[in-house]
């Protein structure tokens, strides 16, 4: 019986560890995607280090897309559709958002870059997607994103698409939306 | 009970009679029988759902059921066949045969064994009853992808999660029992490399089970908290990612498909040598092939996700790893064929099912290889081609091996020979109808018919009518099986201890039917 008990204990330990591993996959997945830049995930942390050299030898086309999620009533679109930049140059682009409903709504934008591998090279210094955004009934606002393309971007990429999906997160709003855009 | 075992019974059998015997039993043979009967019952319940599916698909347009109910049928059919029929059937065989094959008196943890069986009926009762809830049962596919199972699922999801938890706990307990039994209770002289392959494959399967069933438990837990408690593991708005769900699910899911085939390899490796009257060719390579399949099965999960937009190097990695699995699988098929080479073969029903297994499982392996080619999978993914693939490996693979095992060991269990003519009838009806049912699915799949839909384009009408007829015939053929089983349990020609002329192994040294207690004094293995 003692013989069985030690083995059973070990096997139960494996079971428990694997249960934990299932949950550990959640942060592992995020870290993995962030480090490798696959999945088109961009960093949630503002990029600080400004690069010195602007690479004027080549031009990169940045395409901007915006998509309100199916349950999100806001009007949401980029100010311009595309922009041609040199790697290293810092640019600011505005997204327009309007809340046409009669209630205050909080939104959260989630960025996604295509092709996925280029996500590592698109750095955002400032972005409305870093925080939740709040709009009172009938109000609108311009939401900026300040970014640059890393000069280390591999030569195979000449066009990068930056897409934002906007979600209605009013239901679990913590009351900490950074830009309290109540429209004054 | 036969005369040989008579006084034996008097010493030891204090088993209560009637229902109490089955409720309280800790005997591995009783528990094995209950698992097998339960699996058969689930096979018919899941099968009748398949009949509903085929009835609706018999003609294009909506005939008999609502689309939402159709989705519930595909979902619950899959869940029941995987967790209620195939897995419990293998556990039942393990309970019956492993102690007898290694010369142990019982499973190592008999009380836990009783529990692991008896929680199972409740899991499936909950799942089946959820179909009658307002709003219906689970309808998001057996793979329960988020957000279908979170944002868009109905109120029965909590019950679904609960029942999957119970199924998982049951299989983990069963797996632990198998490992401890094999590790600690082998008869003297039964060294690792003398163990029958059925024992080896189950040993490795049990490790797969304790490694991946907890991950499944984690996945359903996350679905539960996402749906009811405001977490956002799989919700992009809250910082989660629905693709993450697929990674977690398939990290469980691919090893799971090997959980459903490795014991089948063990069964076929037992049957082929018996009826070819030759020892198994390449025993050691069979053990190593099984182990390498198990290890590789952890490295291929994303072949289910080629179309999710993974980067090229990741798709290539998973494509090559997937193809690599075909190598040890090929070794096995080669060994079975080599075992039969110049053997003195006879073709009793277990052998017929085992032979059909080898041919048809290999067809399923080939369609798997086609699916593993990333660019080709962009066309095949989520079509009936995938349905054809996994039914070849699961029905003509796993299920055929279980049926073969039942015919093979039935005389040992009941003490009677089954009716050979009825058995052959069952075999031929099954073989023909199963191919009418699943083979044309390859073609409609290649032509672009999507899976999991209640209606389809007119061009697929003839093929689908044909497939449905095959399906009904296959369903009916399984009634012959029940007839054989009942007939054999009630009587028939007396079976000898060895049953089959070419059979070797400890289980054939005990009388038929196997006495309630076997190997209380361990046998000597030479
Ligand atoms: C040579 C071996 C095998 C290869 C290369 C292989 C490959 C694949 C691939 C690439 C897919 C994904 C297809 C898609 O969704 O587009 C798939 C699906 C599937 N395979 Fe296999 N497979 C093999 C053996 C098996 C075995 C032995 C089983 C089970 C006993 C199995 C069960 C399944 C199941 C159930 C699915 C579908 C899951 C779902 O989406 O519902 N496969 N297989
Ligand atoms: Cu797989």
XYZ file of C-alpha atoms and ligand atoms in Angstrom:
754
model
C 0.000 0.000 0.000
C 2.874 2.359 0.878
C 4.327 1.520 -2.515
C 1.115 2.682 -4.155
C 0.811 5.794 -2.051
C 4.095 7.391 -3.134
C 3.390 6.696 -6.783
C -0.163 8.023 -6.541
C 1.153 11.169 -4.859
C 3.598 11.737 -7.682
C 0.943 11.186 -10.326
C -1.462 13.552 -8.582
C 1.315 16.101 -8.516
C 1.753 15.754 -12.275
C -1.999 16.217 -12.685
C -2.000 19.354 -10.550
C 1.018 20.753 -12.364
C -0.616 20.188 -15.735
C -3.773 21.935 -14.518
C -1.565 24.857 -13.587
C 0.218 24.616 -16.913
C -3.091 25.105 -18.712
C -3.457 28.453 -16.986
C 0.223 29.269 -17.384
C -0.347 29.057 -21.140
C -2.287 32.335 -20.902
C 0.653 34.575 -19.884
C 3.092 32.392 -21.820
C 1.073 32.965 -24.957
C 1.086 36.732 -24.480
C 4.803 36.842 -23.736
C 5.537 34.580 -26.675
C 3.490 36.698 -29.055
C 5.046 39.882 -27.791
C 8.616 38.643 -28.007
C 8.251 37.118 -31.431
C 5.739 39.636 -32.715
C 3.705 36.877 -34.318
C -0.046 37.141 -34.193
C 0.176 40.854 -35.102
C 0.091 41.871 -31.450
C 1.722 45.163 -30.697
C 3.097 46.142 -27.335
C 0.789 47.645 -24.741
C 3.696 49.614 -23.323
C 4.530 52.999 -24.825
C 7.768 52.991 -26.784
C 10.144 55.608 -25.382
C 13.529 55.435 -27.046
C 13.397 57.722 -30.058
C 15.654 56.506 -32.788
C 18.271 58.895 -34.048
C 18.638 57.881 -37.677
C 15.788 58.402 -40.065
C 16.161 56.038 -42.984
C 15.278 58.216 -45.959
C 16.364 55.585 -48.418
C 13.018 53.804 -48.370
C 9.348 54.532 -47.920
C 6.840 52.459 -46.040
C 3.105 52.722 -46.605
C 1.033 52.539 -43.465
C -2.635 51.679 -43.977
C -5.091 52.535 -41.244
C -8.208 50.521 -40.598
C -10.869 50.876 -37.945
C -13.678 48.530 -37.063
C -16.214 48.937 -34.300
C -17.054 45.528 -32.861
C -20.559 44.266 -33.687
C -22.019 45.407 -30.347
C -20.276 48.793 -30.393
C -22.522 51.620 -31.644
C -19.774 54.244 -32.017
C -18.822 55.673 -35.368
C -15.113 54.968 -35.576
C -12.767 55.720 -38.477
C -9.249 56.896 -39.282
C -8.780 60.485 -40.453
C -6.799 59.335 -43.438
C -6.628 55.881 -45.025
C -2.901 55.709 -45.706
C 0.329 57.498 -45.015
C 3.773 57.106 -46.536
C 6.593 57.374 -44.012
C 10.334 56.910 -43.757
C 11.468 54.461 -41.092
C 12.426 56.389 -37.966
C 10.146 59.394 -38.538
C 7.629 60.058 -35.781
C 4.078 60.683 -36.984
C 0.777 61.417 -35.334
C -2.443 60.053 -36.774
C -5.930 60.745 -35.505
C -8.877 58.446 -35.299
C -12.337 59.940 -35.184
C -14.900 58.555 -32.747
C -18.480 59.576 -32.177
C -21.035 58.230 -29.771
C -24.404 58.599 -31.539
C -26.410 56.966 -28.749
C -28.159 58.548 -25.782
C -25.883 56.947 -23.159
C -22.329 57.370 -22.059
C -20.209 54.549 -23.481
C -16.679 53.420 -22.672
C -14.608 51.921 -25.478
C -11.412 49.955 -25.667
C -9.482 49.721 -28.910
C -7.375 46.631 -29.581
C -4.677 47.015 -32.231
C -3.580 44.380 -34.665
C -0.845 44.606 -37.271
C -0.638 42.793 -40.559
C 1.615 41.168 -41.698
C 2.049 39.782 -38.208
C 5.834 39.805 -38.175
C 5.893 43.550 -38.815
C 4.188 44.155 -35.472
C 7.569 44.103 -33.734
C 8.725 47.069 -35.806
C 5.767 49.371 -35.375
C 6.394 51.349 -32.196
C 3.699 53.410 -30.562
C 4.871 56.259 -28.354
C 1.363 57.315 -27.485
C -1.864 55.582 -28.287
C -5.551 55.855 -27.459
C -5.481 52.087 -27.264
C -3.317 52.160 -24.133
C -6.329 53.228 -22.070
C -10.098 52.995 -22.119
C -11.905 55.877 -23.803
C -15.117 57.443 -22.618
C -17.681 59.404 -24.638
C -20.843 61.043 -23.332
C -24.061 60.740 -25.314
C -23.873 62.382 -28.732
C -20.258 63.541 -28.333
C -17.285 62.982 -30.570
C -13.515 63.269 -30.322
C -10.231 62.772 -32.137
C -8.020 60.070 -30.677
C -4.306 60.275 -31.514
C -1.723 57.603 -32.053
C 1.921 58.665 -32.198
C 4.197 56.115 -33.814
C 7.278 55.390 -35.839
C 8.491 52.473 -37.908
C 11.688 50.859 -36.711
C 14.521 51.352 -39.240
C 15.393 47.703 -38.550
C 12.223 46.671 -40.379
C 13.222 43.846 -42.767
C 13.326 44.885 -46.401
C 10.565 42.501 -47.414
C 7.908 44.753 -45.852
C 6.795 47.780 -47.790
C 3.230 48.077 -46.515
C 2.048 47.698 -42.948
C -1.605 47.648 -42.008
C -2.634 48.870 -38.581
C -6.136 47.880 -37.599
C -8.076 48.821 -34.502
C -11.102 46.946 -33.296
C -13.173 48.970 -30.888
C -15.082 47.212 -28.124
C -17.825 48.430 -25.845
C -16.501 47.858 -22.333
C -18.990 50.024 -20.431
C -20.241 46.989 -18.517
C -16.930 46.330 -16.806
C -15.628 49.873 -16.764
C -13.403 50.516 -13.774
C -13.949 54.271 -13.819
C -10.338 54.891 -14.774
C -10.622 55.913 -18.396
C -7.662 58.188 -18.857
C -9.178 60.629 -21.314
C -12.365 61.781 -19.714
C -13.730 63.083 -22.983
C -17.071 64.314 -21.841
C -17.072 66.759 -24.703
C -16.597 70.129 -22.948
C -19.630 -20.525 -12.982
C -17.736 -23.570 -14.133
C -16.742 -26.439 -11.892
C -13.081 -25.532 -11.819
C -13.771 -22.260 -10.096
C -16.442 -23.565 -7.805
C -14.562 -23.953 -4.511
C -12.619 -20.824 -5.318
C -15.868 -18.895 -5.280
C -16.798 -20.250 -1.894
C -13.671 -18.966 -0.269
C -13.774 -15.465 -1.591
C -17.067 -14.459 -3.012
C -18.865 -12.418 -0.457
C -20.280 -10.273 -3.178
C -23.714 -8.856 -2.434
C -26.349 -9.743 -4.977
C -28.496 -7.597 -7.224
C -27.903 -3.914 -7.710
C -25.720 -3.633 -4.614
C -23.126 -5.891 -6.161
C -22.695 -3.392 -8.974
C -22.907 -0.274 -6.817
C -20.305 -1.342 -4.287
C -18.090 -3.583 -6.368
C -14.358 -3.069 -6.318
C -13.690 -6.065 -8.538
C -11.848 -5.158 -11.721
C -13.933 -7.563 -13.802
C -17.252 -6.159 -12.571
C -16.049 -2.617 -13.123
C -14.708 -3.528 -16.535
C -18.078 -4.971 -17.474
C -19.881 -1.854 -16.281
C -17.575 0.386 -18.311
C -18.152 -1.718 -21.405
C -21.926 -1.829 -21.036
C -21.984 1.900 -20.373
C -19.862 2.555 -23.462
C -22.207 0.444 -25.578
C -25.203 2.367 -24.293
C -23.496 5.669 -25.063
C -22.517 4.349 -28.505
C -26.201 3.903 -29.264
C -27.282 7.228 -27.771
C -24.544 9.075 -29.654
C -25.384 6.987 -32.693
C -29.024 7.973 -32.645
C -27.920 11.609 -32.715
C -25.839 10.792 -35.794
C -29.019 9.348 -37.317
C -30.778 12.671 -36.700
C -27.890 14.459 -38.412
C -27.973 12.113 -41.418
C -31.740 12.328 -41.632
C -31.609 16.109 -41.884
C -28.794 15.938 -44.433
C -30.545 13.302 -46.527
C -31.937 16.077 -48.690
C -30.945 19.707 -49.128
C -33.193 22.231 -47.408
C -34.539 22.113 -43.893
C -36.700 19.059 -43.290
C -36.839 17.724 -39.783
C -34.990 19.834 -37.231
C -34.177 23.445 -36.494
C -30.619 24.592 -37.297
C -29.932 25.231 -33.634
C -31.027 21.731 -32.704
C -28.914 20.366 -35.532
C -25.905 22.074 -33.982
C -26.749 20.561 -30.617
C -26.827 17.151 -32.257
C -23.376 17.498 -33.859
C -21.968 18.834 -30.588
C -23.406 16.234 -28.257
C -22.809 13.422 -30.751
C -19.106 14.293 -30.741
C -18.865 14.668 -26.979
C -20.683 11.420 -26.299
C -18.736 9.362 -28.809
C -15.367 10.661 -27.600
C -15.885 10.816 -23.850
C -18.794 8.406 -23.417
C -18.196 5.613 -25.910
C -14.584 5.283 -27.072
C -12.748 6.317 -23.904
C -14.898 4.319 -21.415
C -14.761 1.281 -23.711
C -10.966 1.364 -23.603
C -11.041 1.865 -19.831
C -13.375 -1.124 -19.539
C -10.981 -3.268 -21.572
C -8.095 -2.031 -19.432
C -9.926 -2.985 -16.259
C -10.777 -6.423 -17.483
C -7.545 -7.333 -19.203
C -4.571 -5.502 -17.672
C -4.615 -7.293 -14.282
C -5.030 -10.646 -16.023
C -2.327 -9.877 -18.565
C 0.294 -8.927 -15.991
C -0.696 -11.562 -13.439
C -2.118 -9.199 -10.819
C -5.115 -10.078 -8.609
C -6.929 -6.784 -9.232
C -6.321 -3.120 -10.032
C -4.070 -1.337 -7.556
C -6.718 1.074 -6.274
C -10.031 -0.798 -6.290
C -12.081 1.735 -4.348
C -11.007 4.584 -6.561
C -11.850 2.337 -9.467
C -15.437 2.098 -8.267
C -15.636 5.882 -7.987
C -14.145 6.565 -11.354
C -16.824 4.474 -12.985
C -19.807 5.616 -10.959
C -19.349 9.345 -11.463
C -19.459 8.813 -15.217
C -23.208 8.135 -15.614
C -23.908 11.387 -13.777
C -21.686 13.369 -16.117
C -23.592 12.119 -19.121
C -26.960 12.421 -17.450
C -26.224 16.101 -16.881
C -25.060 16.551 -20.455
C -28.082 14.781 -21.918
C -30.595 16.514 -19.680
C -29.167 19.892 -20.663
C -30.629 19.229 -24.121
C -34.069 19.657 -22.591
C -33.365 23.033 -21.021
C -35.106 26.096 -22.389
C -32.653 27.387 -24.971
C -31.277 23.909 -25.543
C -28.025 22.124 -24.846
C -24.478 22.903 -25.986
C -24.407 23.843 -29.669
C -20.866 25.097 -30.218
C -19.258 21.882 -31.492
C -17.345 19.338 -29.451
C -14.370 21.704 -29.739
C -16.342 24.500 -27.968
C -14.341 27.327 -29.542
C -14.595 30.699 -27.845
C -16.434 33.001 -28.429
C -19.111 30.484 -29.541
C -19.000 28.880 -26.101
C -18.620 32.144 -24.187
C -20.243 35.211 -25.715
C -22.729 33.373 -27.904
C -23.561 30.248 -25.913
C -26.824 29.477 -24.158
C -27.549 28.949 -20.481
C -26.728 25.251 -20.481
C -23.015 26.038 -20.778
C -22.499 25.778 -17.025
C -23.884 22.252 -17.132
C -21.651 21.402 -20.056
C -18.610 22.621 -18.118
C -19.651 20.696 -15.039
C -20.139 17.466 -16.935
C -16.784 17.791 -18.732
C -15.156 18.292 -15.341
C -16.662 15.058 -14.073
C -15.619 13.144 -17.193
C -12.106 14.498 -16.765
C -11.874 13.520 -13.112
C -13.113 10.053 -14.003
C -10.503 9.532 -16.703
C -7.698 10.918 -14.568
C -8.584 8.524 -11.747
C -8.777 5.658 -14.220
C -5.401 6.589 -15.684
C -3.703 6.820 -12.304
C -5.075 3.398 -11.472
C -3.682 1.913 -14.677
C -0.224 3.382 -14.121
C 0.001 2.250 -10.500
C -1.252 -1.224 -11.376
C 1.259 -1.707 -14.160
C 4.105 -0.142 -12.233
C 3.687 -1.996 -8.966
C 1.712 -5.152 -9.534
C 3.348 -7.110 -12.318
C 3.867 -10.776 -11.496
C 7.446 -11.867 -10.803
C 9.266 -12.250 -14.096
C 6.889 -9.934 -15.974
C 9.591 -7.457 -16.959
C 8.803 -4.250 -18.844
C 9.812 -5.680 -22.165
C 7.731 -8.817 -21.650
C 4.480 -6.916 -21.154
C 1.843 -7.490 -23.812
C 1.512 -4.516 -26.138
C -2.017 -3.792 -24.966
C -0.526 -3.155 -21.522
C 2.256 -1.016 -22.952
C -0.025 1.107 -25.096
C -2.401 1.638 -22.184
C 0.498 2.548 -19.907
C 1.549 5.282 -22.320
C -2.054 6.356 -22.907
C -2.520 6.757 -19.161
C 0.400 9.179 -19.051
C -1.114 11.147 -21.916
C -4.377 11.249 -19.961
C -2.920 12.672 -16.770
C -0.983 15.221 -18.793
C -3.775 16.579 -20.974
C -7.081 16.015 -19.179
C -6.094 18.697 -16.616
C -5.466 21.114 -19.495
C -8.984 20.407 -20.778
C -10.267 21.058 -17.272
C -8.426 24.379 -17.357
C -9.940 25.273 -20.717
C -13.525 24.608 -19.628
C -12.879 26.501 -16.402
C -11.739 29.525 -18.379
C -14.836 29.273 -20.570
C -16.930 29.164 -17.413
C -15.333 32.222 -15.825
C -15.360 34.130 -19.113
C -19.048 33.484 -19.516
C -20.266 33.911 -15.959
C -17.637 35.717 -13.896
C -16.405 38.531 -16.118
C -12.901 37.295 -16.851
C -11.612 37.749 -20.382
C -9.203 34.956 -21.160
C -10.653 34.674 -24.648
C -12.226 38.105 -25.042
C -10.186 40.596 -27.051
C -12.043 43.568 -25.549
C -10.670 42.682 -22.135
C -7.156 41.942 -23.354
C -7.695 38.243 -24.026
C -7.507 36.385 -27.298
C -9.940 33.899 -28.841
C -7.068 32.242 -30.707
C -5.557 31.415 -27.327
C -8.549 29.173 -26.739
C -7.672 27.118 -29.771
C -4.086 26.728 -28.623
C -5.159 25.495 -25.201
C -7.879 23.263 -26.598
C -5.666 21.595 -29.200
C -2.811 21.211 -26.764
C -5.280 18.856 -25.123
C -7.037 17.844 -28.316
C -4.297 16.325 -30.369
C -2.894 14.082 -27.605
C -6.542 13.218 -26.972
C -6.886 11.714 -30.446
C -3.891 9.503 -29.645
C -5.498 8.564 -26.358
C -8.237 7.141 -28.533
C -5.922 5.209 -30.853
C -2.931 3.926 -28.855
C -4.967 1.251 -26.995
C -6.365 0.273 -30.396
C -2.798 -0.351 -31.567
C -2.376 -2.592 -28.527
C -5.504 -4.581 -29.346
C -4.530 -5.132 -32.968
C -1.039 -6.142 -31.841
C -2.658 -8.825 -29.698
C -5.085 -10.138 -32.306
C -2.891 -10.296 -35.413
C -0.258 -12.676 -33.910
C -2.986 -14.955 -32.534
C -4.668 -15.511 -35.870
C -1.464 -15.456 -37.898
C -0.016 -17.995 -35.434
C 3.266 -16.151 -35.337
C 4.798 -13.949 -32.646
C 4.455 -10.222 -33.222
C 7.091 -8.880 -35.572
C 9.275 -6.155 -34.068
C 7.958 -6.070 -30.493
C 10.571 -3.611 -29.258
C 10.087 -1.273 -32.207
C 6.335 -1.302 -31.451
C 7.037 -0.088 -27.914
C 9.377 2.645 -29.106
C 7.014 3.678 -31.887
C 4.176 4.040 -29.367
C 6.326 6.134 -27.076
C 7.528 8.393 -29.873
C 3.983 8.890 -31.165
C 2.996 9.944 -27.652
C 5.841 12.428 -27.351
C 5.343 13.850 -30.841
C 1.633 14.251 -30.177
C 2.500 17.221 -27.956
C 4.231 19.041 -30.791
C 1.612 19.057 -33.523
C -1.475 20.684 -32.052
C -1.480 23.704 -34.334
C -2.151 21.581 -37.434
C -5.770 22.181 -36.429
C -5.138 25.912 -36.684
C -3.340 26.462 -39.978
C -5.978 28.937 -41.115
C -5.823 31.132 -38.008
C -3.085 33.238 -39.593
C 0.020 31.806 -37.990
C 3.372 33.003 -39.307
C 4.949 30.851 -41.983
C 7.712 29.401 -39.813
C 5.169 28.194 -37.254
C 3.000 26.518 -39.881
C 6.093 24.866 -41.330
C 7.167 23.623 -37.907
C 3.778 22.087 -37.215
C 3.502 20.701 -40.710
C 6.812 18.847 -40.490
C 6.181 17.571 -36.966
C 2.791 16.271 -38.063
C 4.288 14.448 -40.991
C 6.937 13.012 -38.703
C 4.221 11.182 -36.769
C 3.479 9.205 -39.886
C 6.889 7.524 -39.518
C 6.306 5.624 -36.239
C 2.734 4.977 -37.386
C 4.105 3.479 -40.570
C 6.459 1.301 -38.512
C 3.440 -0.159 -36.772
C 1.537 -0.909 -39.945
C 4.664 -2.481 -41.383
C 5.081 -4.683 -38.295
C 1.496 -5.915 -38.448
C 1.845 -6.815 -42.087
C 5.192 -8.503 -41.428
C 3.589 -10.505 -38.618
C 1.054 -11.895 -41.077
C 3.664 -12.607 -43.725
C 3.745 -16.375 -44.222
C 1.595 -16.864 -41.173
C -0.940 -19.672 -40.932
C -3.853 -17.267 -40.970
C -7.474 -17.911 -40.134
C -10.193 -15.330 -40.411
C -12.434 -15.399 -37.375
C -14.397 -12.239 -36.584
C -11.756 -10.578 -34.353
C -9.188 -11.046 -37.107
C -11.553 -9.652 -39.728
C -12.099 -6.491 -37.718
C -8.367 -6.221 -37.039
C -7.577 -6.561 -40.738
C -10.193 -3.984 -41.637
C -8.647 -1.767 -38.977
C -5.216 -1.939 -40.604
C -6.482 -1.049 -44.071
C -9.047 1.581 -43.117
C -7.017 3.221 -40.371
C -4.228 3.609 -42.905
C -6.636 5.376 -45.252
C -7.421 7.739 -42.373
C -3.699 8.245 -41.831
C -3.244 9.168 -45.474
C -6.032 11.724 -45.445
C -4.391 13.049 -42.257
C -1.172 13.507 -44.192
C -3.054 15.402 -46.881
C -4.540 17.658 -44.212
C -1.099 18.190 -42.744
C 0.071 19.911 -45.925
C -0.511 23.513 -44.905
C -1.494 25.036 -48.254
C -3.784 22.081 -49.024
C -5.391 22.403 -45.610
C -6.500 25.917 -46.482
C -8.853 24.230 -48.915
C -9.757 21.168 -46.824
C -10.154 22.829 -43.439
C -13.687 22.776 -42.025
C -15.005 20.738 -44.926
C -16.366 17.212 -45.005
C -12.883 16.040 -45.929
C -11.909 16.551 -42.291
C -15.044 14.696 -41.229
C -14.049 11.801 -43.505
C -10.513 11.809 -42.065
C -11.410 11.618 -38.441
C -14.183 9.115 -38.926
C -11.797 6.766 -40.707
C -9.345 6.951 -37.804
C -12.010 6.936 -35.104
C -14.779 4.662 -36.401
C -12.911 2.217 -38.595
C -9.916 2.763 -36.319
C -10.786 3.069 -32.658
C -14.331 1.660 -32.778
C -13.402 -1.288 -35.012
C -10.558 -2.157 -32.642
C -12.972 -2.098 -29.698
C -15.375 -4.384 -31.538
C -12.470 -6.669 -32.463
C -11.421 -6.735 -28.803
C -14.953 -7.589 -27.721
C -15.111 -10.572 -30.084
C -11.600 -11.628 -29.130
C -12.096 -11.645 -25.369
C -15.827 -12.343 -25.219
C -15.301 -16.129 -24.751
C -12.943 -15.341 -21.872
C -15.541 -13.075 -20.268
C -18.643 -15.194 -20.740
C -17.238 -18.703 -21.059
C -19.099 -19.169 -24.345
C -18.113 -18.857 -27.949
C -20.048 -16.151 -29.778
C -22.045 -17.088 -32.867
C -19.429 -17.010 -35.615
C -21.948 -16.713 -38.451
C -23.757 -13.776 -36.878
C -20.401 -12.203 -36.108
C -19.310 -12.511 -39.739
C -22.633 -11.010 -40.806
C -22.030 -8.128 -38.411
C -18.556 -7.662 -39.830
C -19.526 -7.605 -43.490
C -22.541 -5.356 -42.934
C -20.397 -2.959 -40.924
C -17.529 -2.981 -43.395
C -19.676 -2.223 -46.414
C -21.945 0.334 -44.777
C -19.141 2.202 -43.028
C -17.440 2.799 -46.356
C -20.679 3.862 -48.028
C -21.037 6.256 -45.133
C -17.597 7.803 -44.880
C -15.814 7.349 -48.197
C -17.987 9.748 -50.254
C -17.404 12.384 -47.568
C -13.891 12.761 -48.999
C -15.381 13.804 -52.333
C -18.020 16.236 -51.059
C -15.323 17.689 -48.824
C -12.899 18.213 -51.693
C -15.753 19.764 -53.659
C -16.163 22.275 -50.858
C -19.066 21.164 -48.692
C -18.542 22.722 -45.259
C -18.910 20.634 -42.107
C -21.406 21.351 -39.266
C -24.183 22.722 -41.470
C -27.825 21.601 -41.593
C -28.319 22.537 -45.253
C -26.098 22.527 -48.321
C -25.795 23.460 -51.978
C -27.867 21.388 -54.412
C -24.812 19.968 -56.156
C -24.081 17.827 -53.089
C -27.557 16.304 -52.914
C -26.900 12.885 -54.489
C -23.779 12.232 -52.508
C -25.480 13.185 -49.271
C -28.444 10.924 -49.882
C -25.963 8.117 -50.521
C -24.004 8.924 -47.360
C -27.186 8.995 -45.292
C -28.231 5.565 -46.551
C -24.782 4.282 -45.604
C -25.250 5.849 -42.196
C -28.605 4.202 -41.550
C -27.225 0.837 -42.671
C -24.221 1.199 -40.391
C -26.517 2.054 -37.485
C -28.695 -0.973 -38.176
C -25.662 -3.243 -38.510
C -24.698 -2.471 -34.943
C -27.943 -4.049 -33.777
C -26.515 -7.357 -34.998
C -23.621 -6.746 -32.599
C -26.004 -6.399 -29.676
C -27.711 -9.594 -30.762
C -24.348 -11.418 -30.797
C -23.430 -10.036 -27.377
C -26.727 -10.990 -25.755
C -26.675 -14.422 -27.323
C -23.124 -15.054 -26.174
C -23.817 -13.860 -22.637
C -26.755 -16.237 -22.354
C -25.143 -19.366 -23.688
C -23.365 -21.048 -26.509
C -20.614 -23.483 -27.153
C -18.303 -23.771 -24.124
C -15.023 -21.959 -24.552
C -11.730 -23.560 -23.569
C -9.194 -21.722 -21.422
C -7.037 -20.885 -24.405
C -10.050 -20.105 -26.641
C -7.954 -19.410 -29.757
C -5.450 -21.928 -31.001
C -2.698 -19.374 -31.440
C -3.405 -17.251 -28.367
C -0.571 -16.647 -25.948
C -0.419 -14.742 -22.695
C -1.473 -15.019 -19.068
C -5.128 -14.210 -19.693
C -5.440 -17.455 -21.684
C -4.120 -19.548 -18.792
C -7.091 -18.895 -16.534
C -10.299 -20.805 -17.212
C -13.129 -19.405 -19.320
C -15.141 -17.656 -18.001
C -12.414 -16.021 -15.996
C -13.162 -16.702 -12.307
C -14.187 -13.728 -10.154
C -10.715 -13.668 -8.633
C -7.664 -14.503 -10.683
C -3.954 -14.674 -9.852
C -4.351 -14.269 -6.107
C -1.050 -16.075 -5.983
C 1.062 -14.526 -8.697
C 1.940 -16.759 -11.640
C 5.518 -17.474 -12.590
C 6.448 -15.749 -15.839
C 9.291 -17.361 -17.708
C -0.931 10.143 -39.612
C -1.632 10.576 -38.630
C -2.516 11.815 -38.633
C -2.344 13.021 -39.234
C -1.178 13.436 -40.103
C -3.486 13.838 -38.887
C -3.672 15.141 -39.303
C -4.782 15.906 -39.024
C -4.969 17.284 -39.387
C -3.944 18.139 -40.140
C -6.196 17.689 -38.951
C -6.810 19.089 -39.058
C -7.659 19.219 -40.258
C -8.423 20.516 -40.292
O -9.187 20.812 -39.338
O -8.282 21.231 -41.284
C -6.794 16.562 -38.314
C -8.053 16.570 -37.735
C -8.512 15.569 -36.909
N -7.874 14.360 -36.640
Fe -6.145 13.698 -37.475
N -4.324 13.125 -38.121
C -3.766 11.891 -37.923
C -4.270 10.858 -37.174
C -5.405 10.950 -36.411
C -5.836 9.961 -35.464
C -5.110 8.668 -35.171
C -6.975 10.423 -34.906
C -7.876 9.806 -33.872
C -7.894 8.575 -33.529
C -7.270 11.693 -35.508
C -8.366 12.456 -35.205
C -8.638 13.684 -35.726
C -9.800 14.464 -35.392
C -10.899 14.074 -34.401
C -9.734 15.631 -36.144
C -10.775 16.738 -36.253
C -10.929 17.565 -35.071
C -12.035 18.597 -35.280
O -11.750 19.640 -35.891
O -13.158 18.349 -34.838
N -6.306 11.996 -36.415
N -5.917 15.492 -38.356
Cu -4.399 16.650 -34.448
